[in-house]
Amino acid sequence: GDFLNVSRLQTGKFMIDRKQTNMAQLVREEVDGIQQIAALHDVTMNCTVPERFPVLYVDGDKLRQVIMNFVDNAIYYSPEQTKVEVKLEIADGDAVLTVTDQGMGVPEAAQHQLFTKFFRAENARKQRPDGTGIGLYLAKKIIDGHGGQVIFSSNPGEGSTFGFRLPIKRLSEPPAAEEISDQPKTTS
């Protein structure tokens, strides 16, 4: 699926289809769906989601993909008997989701390349050789397509935080479908 989405990006056919979405429910469902994998890795998942949260017009399927990528990475790159914290909140007019782990972190020299296509830090390749290096790239494209920003911070050996900020005001209104592409826009 990720490779198909990369192909769609390259051909200009990758669409963000925003529909009315309960973000709080979406986050809870994704965390609940991955609890078994966390348990297999002896990682505790904590999820903090407000009781009331604005309904937003977002591409729920694609945001699920982003959340799953962040949570899945947090689990796989964390040592046993550590915690992964997933938090959804409102801050400065944005919907903010963060996934914080106590894992190996990202080496400083690799941090600037992290969201580029096919890039994987050396410590990540050793820990999980089966990765493709496109999950974070696609996550950034999806968040950019919503007019948001990716959140990232890491201290090697102490853990990382991945997440995103989405503008609540902009995403409170129903939009038309939008395209995101790797190709420059052409004008006729």
PDB file of C-alpha atoms in Angstrom, residues 19-180:
ATOM      1  CA  LYS A  19     -14.662  13.963   5.314  1.00  0.00           C
ATOM      2  CA  GLN A  20     -16.217  14.746   8.665  1.00  0.00           C
ATOM      3  CA  THR A  21     -14.156  12.738  11.173  1.00  0.00           C
ATOM      4  CA  ASN A  22     -14.177  12.237  14.917  1.00  0.00           C
ATOM      5  CA  MET A  23     -10.425  12.532  15.571  1.00  0.00           C
ATOM      6  CA  ALA A  24     -10.691  11.430  19.202  1.00  0.00           C
ATOM      7  CA  GLN A  25     -12.455   8.217  18.187  1.00  0.00           C
ATOM      8  CA  LEU A  26      -9.998   7.631  15.340  1.00  0.00           C
ATOM      9  CA  VAL A  27      -7.003   7.889  17.707  1.00  0.00           C
ATOM     10  CA  ARG A  28      -8.623   5.605  20.306  1.00  0.00           C
ATOM     11  CA  GLU A  29      -9.411   2.987  17.646  1.00  0.00           C
ATOM     12  CA  GLU A  30      -5.862   2.997  16.286  1.00  0.00           C
ATOM     13  CA  VAL A  31      -4.328   2.638  19.747  1.00  0.00           C
ATOM     14  CA  ASP A  32      -6.810  -0.108  20.706  1.00  0.00           C
ATOM     15  CA  GLY A  33      -6.017  -1.928  17.455  1.00  0.00           C
ATOM     16  CA  ILE A  34      -2.297  -2.089  18.174  1.00  0.00           C
ATOM     17  CA  GLN A  35      -2.464  -2.993  21.884  1.00  0.00           C
ATOM     18  CA  GLN A  36      -1.785  -6.689  21.164  1.00  0.00           C
ATOM     19  CA  ILE A  37       1.390  -5.887  19.239  1.00  0.00           C
ATOM     20  CA  ALA A  38       2.544  -3.664  22.106  1.00  0.00           C
ATOM     21  CA  ALA A  39       1.864  -6.496  24.575  1.00  0.00           C
ATOM     22  CA  LEU A  40       3.886  -8.936  22.426  1.00  0.00           C
ATOM     23  CA  HIS A  41       6.823  -6.506  22.657  1.00  0.00           C
ATOM     24  CA  ASP A  42       6.239  -5.961  26.404  1.00  0.00           C
ATOM     25  CA  VAL A  43       5.600  -2.260  25.772  1.00  0.00           C
ATOM     26  CA  THR A  44       2.851  -0.429  27.673  1.00  0.00           C
ATOM     27  CA  MET A  45       0.593   1.858  25.638  1.00  0.00           C
ATOM     28  CA  ASN A  46      -0.983   4.907  27.283  1.00  0.00           C
ATOM     29  CA  CYS A  47      -3.509   6.962  25.344  1.00  0.00           C
ATOM     30  CA  THR A  48      -4.763  10.381  26.430  1.00  0.00           C
ATOM     31  CA  VAL A  49      -7.663  11.747  24.411  1.00  0.00           C
ATOM     32  CA  PRO A  50     -10.047  14.515  25.523  1.00  0.00           C
ATOM     33  CA  GLU A  51     -13.674  13.595  26.179  1.00  0.00           C
ATOM     34  CA  ARG A  52     -14.757  16.387  23.829  1.00  0.00           C
ATOM     35  CA  PHE A  53     -12.858  17.193  20.670  1.00  0.00           C
ATOM     36  CA  PRO A  54     -13.940  19.147  17.569  1.00  0.00           C
ATOM     37  CA  VAL A  55     -15.071  17.156  14.564  1.00  0.00           C
ATOM     38  CA  LEU A  56     -12.708  17.898  11.666  1.00  0.00           C
ATOM     39  CA  TYR A  57     -12.847  17.415   7.909  1.00  0.00           C
ATOM     40  CA  VAL A  58      -9.807  15.212   7.338  1.00  0.00           C
ATOM     41  CA  ASP A  59      -8.907  12.118   5.357  1.00  0.00           C
ATOM     42  CA  GLY A  60      -9.476   9.644   8.182  1.00  0.00           C
ATOM     43  CA  ASP A  61      -8.018   6.665   6.320  1.00  0.00           C
ATOM     44  CA  LYS A  62      -4.779   8.465   5.569  1.00  0.00           C
ATOM     45  CA  LEU A  63      -4.495   9.885   9.097  1.00  0.00           C
ATOM     46  CA  ARG A  64      -4.999   6.346  10.436  1.00  0.00           C
ATOM     47  CA  GLN A  65      -2.019   5.347   8.307  1.00  0.00           C
ATOM     48  CA  VAL A  66       0.077   8.165   9.808  1.00  0.00           C
ATOM     49  CA  ILE A  67      -0.930   7.357  13.389  1.00  0.00           C
ATOM     50  CA  MET A  68      -0.325   3.638  12.839  1.00  0.00           C
ATOM     51  CA  ASN A  69       3.126   4.374  11.417  1.00  0.00           C
ATOM     52  CA  PHE A  70       4.126   6.543  14.378  1.00  0.00           C
ATOM     53  CA  VAL A  71       2.769   4.090  16.982  1.00  0.00           C
ATOM     54  CA  ASP A  72       4.136   1.011  15.225  1.00  0.00           C
ATOM     55  CA  ASN A  73       7.612   2.580  14.992  1.00  0.00           C
ATOM     56  CA  ALA A  74       7.458   3.616  18.659  1.00  0.00           C
ATOM     57  CA  ILE A  75       6.708   0.023  19.686  1.00  0.00           C
ATOM     58  CA  TYR A  76       9.312  -1.625  17.458  1.00  0.00           C
ATOM     59  CA  TYR A  77      12.116   0.777  18.361  1.00  0.00           C
ATOM     60  CA  SER A  78      11.464   0.666  22.116  1.00  0.00           C
ATOM     61  CA  PRO A  79      13.053  -1.745  24.573  1.00  0.00           C
ATOM     62  CA  GLU A  80      10.860  -4.117  26.552  1.00  0.00           C
ATOM     63  CA  GLN A  81       9.155  -2.821  29.693  1.00  0.00           C
ATOM     64  CA  THR A  82       8.973   0.767  28.462  1.00  0.00           C
ATOM     65  CA  LYS A  83       5.986   3.011  27.680  1.00  0.00           C
ATOM     66  CA  VAL A  84       4.622   4.579  24.541  1.00  0.00           C
ATOM     67  CA  GLU A  85       2.476   7.653  25.196  1.00  0.00           C
ATOM     68  CA  VAL A  86      -0.120   8.701  22.611  1.00  0.00           C
ATOM     69  CA  LYS A  87      -1.721  12.072  23.262  1.00  0.00           C
ATOM     70  CA  LEU A  88      -4.321  14.090  21.370  1.00  0.00           C
ATOM     71  CA  GLU A  89      -4.956  17.654  22.511  1.00  0.00           C
ATOM     72  CA  ILE A  90      -5.745  21.174  21.377  1.00  0.00           C
ATOM     73  CA  ALA A  91      -2.862  23.640  21.529  1.00  0.00           C
ATOM     74  CA  ASP A  92      -2.704  27.126  20.011  1.00  0.00           C
ATOM     75  CA  GLY A  93      -5.735  26.466  17.791  1.00  0.00           C
ATOM     76  CA  ASP A  94      -4.338  23.188  16.430  1.00  0.00           C
ATOM     77  CA  ALA A  95      -5.264  19.564  16.879  1.00  0.00           C
ATOM     78  CA  VAL A  96      -1.995  18.087  18.142  1.00  0.00           C
ATOM     79  CA  LEU A  97      -1.175  14.391  18.211  1.00  0.00           C
ATOM     80  CA  THR A  98       2.079  13.143  19.719  1.00  0.00           C
ATOM     81  CA  VAL A  99       3.516   9.656  20.073  1.00  0.00           C
ATOM     82  CA  THR A 100       6.388   9.553  22.553  1.00  0.00           C
ATOM     83  CA  ASP A 101       8.558   6.515  23.200  1.00  0.00           C
ATOM     84  CA  GLN A 102      11.506   5.623  25.412  1.00  0.00           C
ATOM     85  CA  GLY A 103      13.349   3.932  22.573  1.00  0.00           C
ATOM     86  CA  MET A 104      16.731   4.224  20.941  1.00  0.00           C
ATOM     87  CA  GLY A 105      16.104   7.646  19.402  1.00  0.00           C
ATOM     88  CA  VAL A 106      17.374   8.988  16.099  1.00  0.00           C
ATOM     89  CA  PRO A 107      21.072   9.892  15.746  1.00  0.00           C
ATOM     90  CA  GLU A 108      21.545  13.649  15.354  1.00  0.00           C
ATOM     91  CA  ALA A 109      23.338  13.261  12.022  1.00  0.00           C
ATOM     92  CA  ALA A 110      20.316  11.422  10.564  1.00  0.00           C
ATOM     93  CA  GLN A 111      17.549  13.676  11.879  1.00  0.00           C
ATOM     94  CA  HIS A 112      17.501  16.135   8.952  1.00  0.00           C
ATOM     95  CA  GLN A 113      16.924  13.284   6.445  1.00  0.00           C
ATOM     96  CA  LEU A 114      14.286  11.422   8.431  1.00  0.00           C
ATOM     97  CA  PHE A 115      11.233  12.358   6.339  1.00  0.00           C
ATOM     98  CA  THR A 116      12.867  11.839   2.931  1.00  0.00           C
ATOM     99  CA  LYS A 117      11.883   8.981   0.647  1.00  0.00           C
ATOM    100  CA  PHE A 118      13.615   5.636   1.374  1.00  0.00           C
ATOM    101  CA  PHE A 119      15.836   7.070   4.124  1.00  0.00           C
ATOM    102  CA  ARG A 120      16.409   4.981   7.238  1.00  0.00           C
ATOM    103  CA  ALA A 121      18.876   5.764  10.009  1.00  0.00           C
ATOM    104  CA  GLU A 122      21.575   3.154  10.509  1.00  0.00           C
ATOM    105  CA  ASN A 123      20.374   2.218  14.007  1.00  0.00           C
ATOM    106  CA  ALA A 124      16.837   1.710  12.626  1.00  0.00           C
ATOM    107  CA  ARG A 125      18.107  -0.587   9.848  1.00  0.00           C
ATOM    108  CA  LYS A 126      19.896  -2.726  12.437  1.00  0.00           C
ATOM    109  CA  GLN A 127      16.902  -2.868  14.791  1.00  0.00           C
ATOM    110  CA  ARG A 128      14.306  -3.537  12.087  1.00  0.00           C
ATOM    111  CA  PRO A 129      15.849  -4.628   8.771  1.00  0.00           C
ATOM    112  CA  ASP A 130      12.454  -5.129   7.073  1.00  0.00           C
ATOM    113  CA  GLY A 131      11.508  -1.423   6.991  1.00  0.00           C
ATOM    114  CA  THR A 132      10.999   0.351   3.660  1.00  0.00           C
ATOM    115  CA  GLY A 133      11.936   3.927   4.524  1.00  0.00           C
ATOM    116  CA  ILE A 134       8.724   5.356   3.100  1.00  0.00           C
ATOM    117  CA  GLY A 135       6.398   5.418   6.123  1.00  0.00           C
ATOM    118  CA  LEU A 136       7.667   8.724   7.511  1.00  0.00           C
ATOM    119  CA  TYR A 137       7.940  10.199   4.008  1.00  0.00           C
ATOM    120  CA  LEU A 138       4.255   9.408   3.350  1.00  0.00           C
ATOM    121  CA  ALA A 139       3.276  10.647   6.811  1.00  0.00           C
ATOM    122  CA  LYS A 140       4.807  14.036   6.048  1.00  0.00           C
ATOM    123  CA  LYS A 141       3.071  14.235   2.654  1.00  0.00           C
ATOM    124  CA  ILE A 142      -0.291  13.401   4.256  1.00  0.00           C
ATOM    125  CA  ILE A 143       0.129  15.973   7.021  1.00  0.00           C
ATOM    126  CA  ASP A 144       1.341  18.606   4.532  1.00  0.00           C
ATOM    127  CA  GLY A 145      -1.737  17.823   2.408  1.00  0.00           C
ATOM    128  CA  HIS A 146      -3.939  18.753   5.366  1.00  0.00           C
ATOM    129  CA  GLY A 147      -2.113  22.066   5.822  1.00  0.00           C
ATOM    130  CA  GLY A 148      -0.486  20.747   8.983  1.00  0.00           C
ATOM    131  CA  GLN A 149       3.012  20.286  10.325  1.00  0.00           C
ATOM    132  CA  VAL A 150       4.927  17.206  11.377  1.00  0.00           C
ATOM    133  CA  ILE A 151       6.259  17.143  14.937  1.00  0.00           C
ATOM    134  CA  PHE A 152       9.566  15.450  15.645  1.00  0.00           C
ATOM    135  CA  SER A 153      12.137  15.514  18.404  1.00  0.00           C
ATOM    136  CA  SER A 154      14.606  12.910  19.554  1.00  0.00           C
ATOM    137  CA  ASN A 155      17.387  12.333  22.029  1.00  0.00           C
ATOM    138  CA  PRO A 156      19.528   9.378  20.987  1.00  0.00           C
ATOM    139  CA  GLY A 157      19.334   6.656  23.616  1.00  0.00           C
ATOM    140  CA  GLU A 158      16.393   8.326  25.374  1.00  0.00           C
ATOM    141  CA  GLY A 159      13.522   8.183  22.906  1.00  0.00           C
ATOM    142  CA  SER A 160      11.614  10.158  20.305  1.00  0.00           C
ATOM    143  CA  THR A 161       8.396  12.055  19.790  1.00  0.00           C
ATOM    144  CA  PHE A 162       6.629  11.949  16.440  1.00  0.00           C
ATOM    145  CA  GLY A 163       3.336  13.604  15.715  1.00  0.00           C
ATOM    146  CA  PHE A 164       1.502  16.344  13.874  1.00  0.00           C
ATOM    147  CA  ARG A 165      -0.355  19.627  14.224  1.00  0.00           C
ATOM    148  CA  LEU A 166      -3.495  20.206  12.167  1.00  0.00           C
ATOM    149  CA  PRO A 167      -5.179  23.624  11.906  1.00  0.00           C
ATOM    150  CA  ILE A 168      -8.611  23.271  13.527  1.00  0.00           C
ATOM    151  CA  LYS A 169     -10.139  26.401  11.970  1.00  0.00           C
ATOM    152  CA  ARG A 170      -9.146  25.434   8.418  1.00  0.00           C
ATOM    153  CA  LEU A 171     -10.252  21.814   8.835  1.00  0.00           C
ATOM    154  CA  SER A 172     -13.624  22.662  10.409  1.00  0.00           C
ATOM    155  CA  GLU A 173     -15.176  23.405   7.007  1.00  0.00           C
ATOM    156  CA  PRO A 174     -15.979  20.813   4.317  1.00  0.00           C
ATOM    157  CA  PRO A 175     -13.494  21.065   1.424  1.00  0.00           C
ATOM    158  CA  ALA A 176     -13.182  19.810  -2.119  1.00  0.00           C
ATOM    159  CA  ALA A 177     -10.770  16.927  -2.738  1.00  0.00           C
ATOM    160  CA  GLU A 178      -7.168  18.063  -2.997  1.00  0.00           C
ATOM    161  CA  GLU A 179      -4.136  16.640  -4.732  1.00  0.00           C
ATOM    162  CA  ILE A 180      -0.653  16.278  -3.351  1.00  0.00           C
TER     163      ILE A 180
END
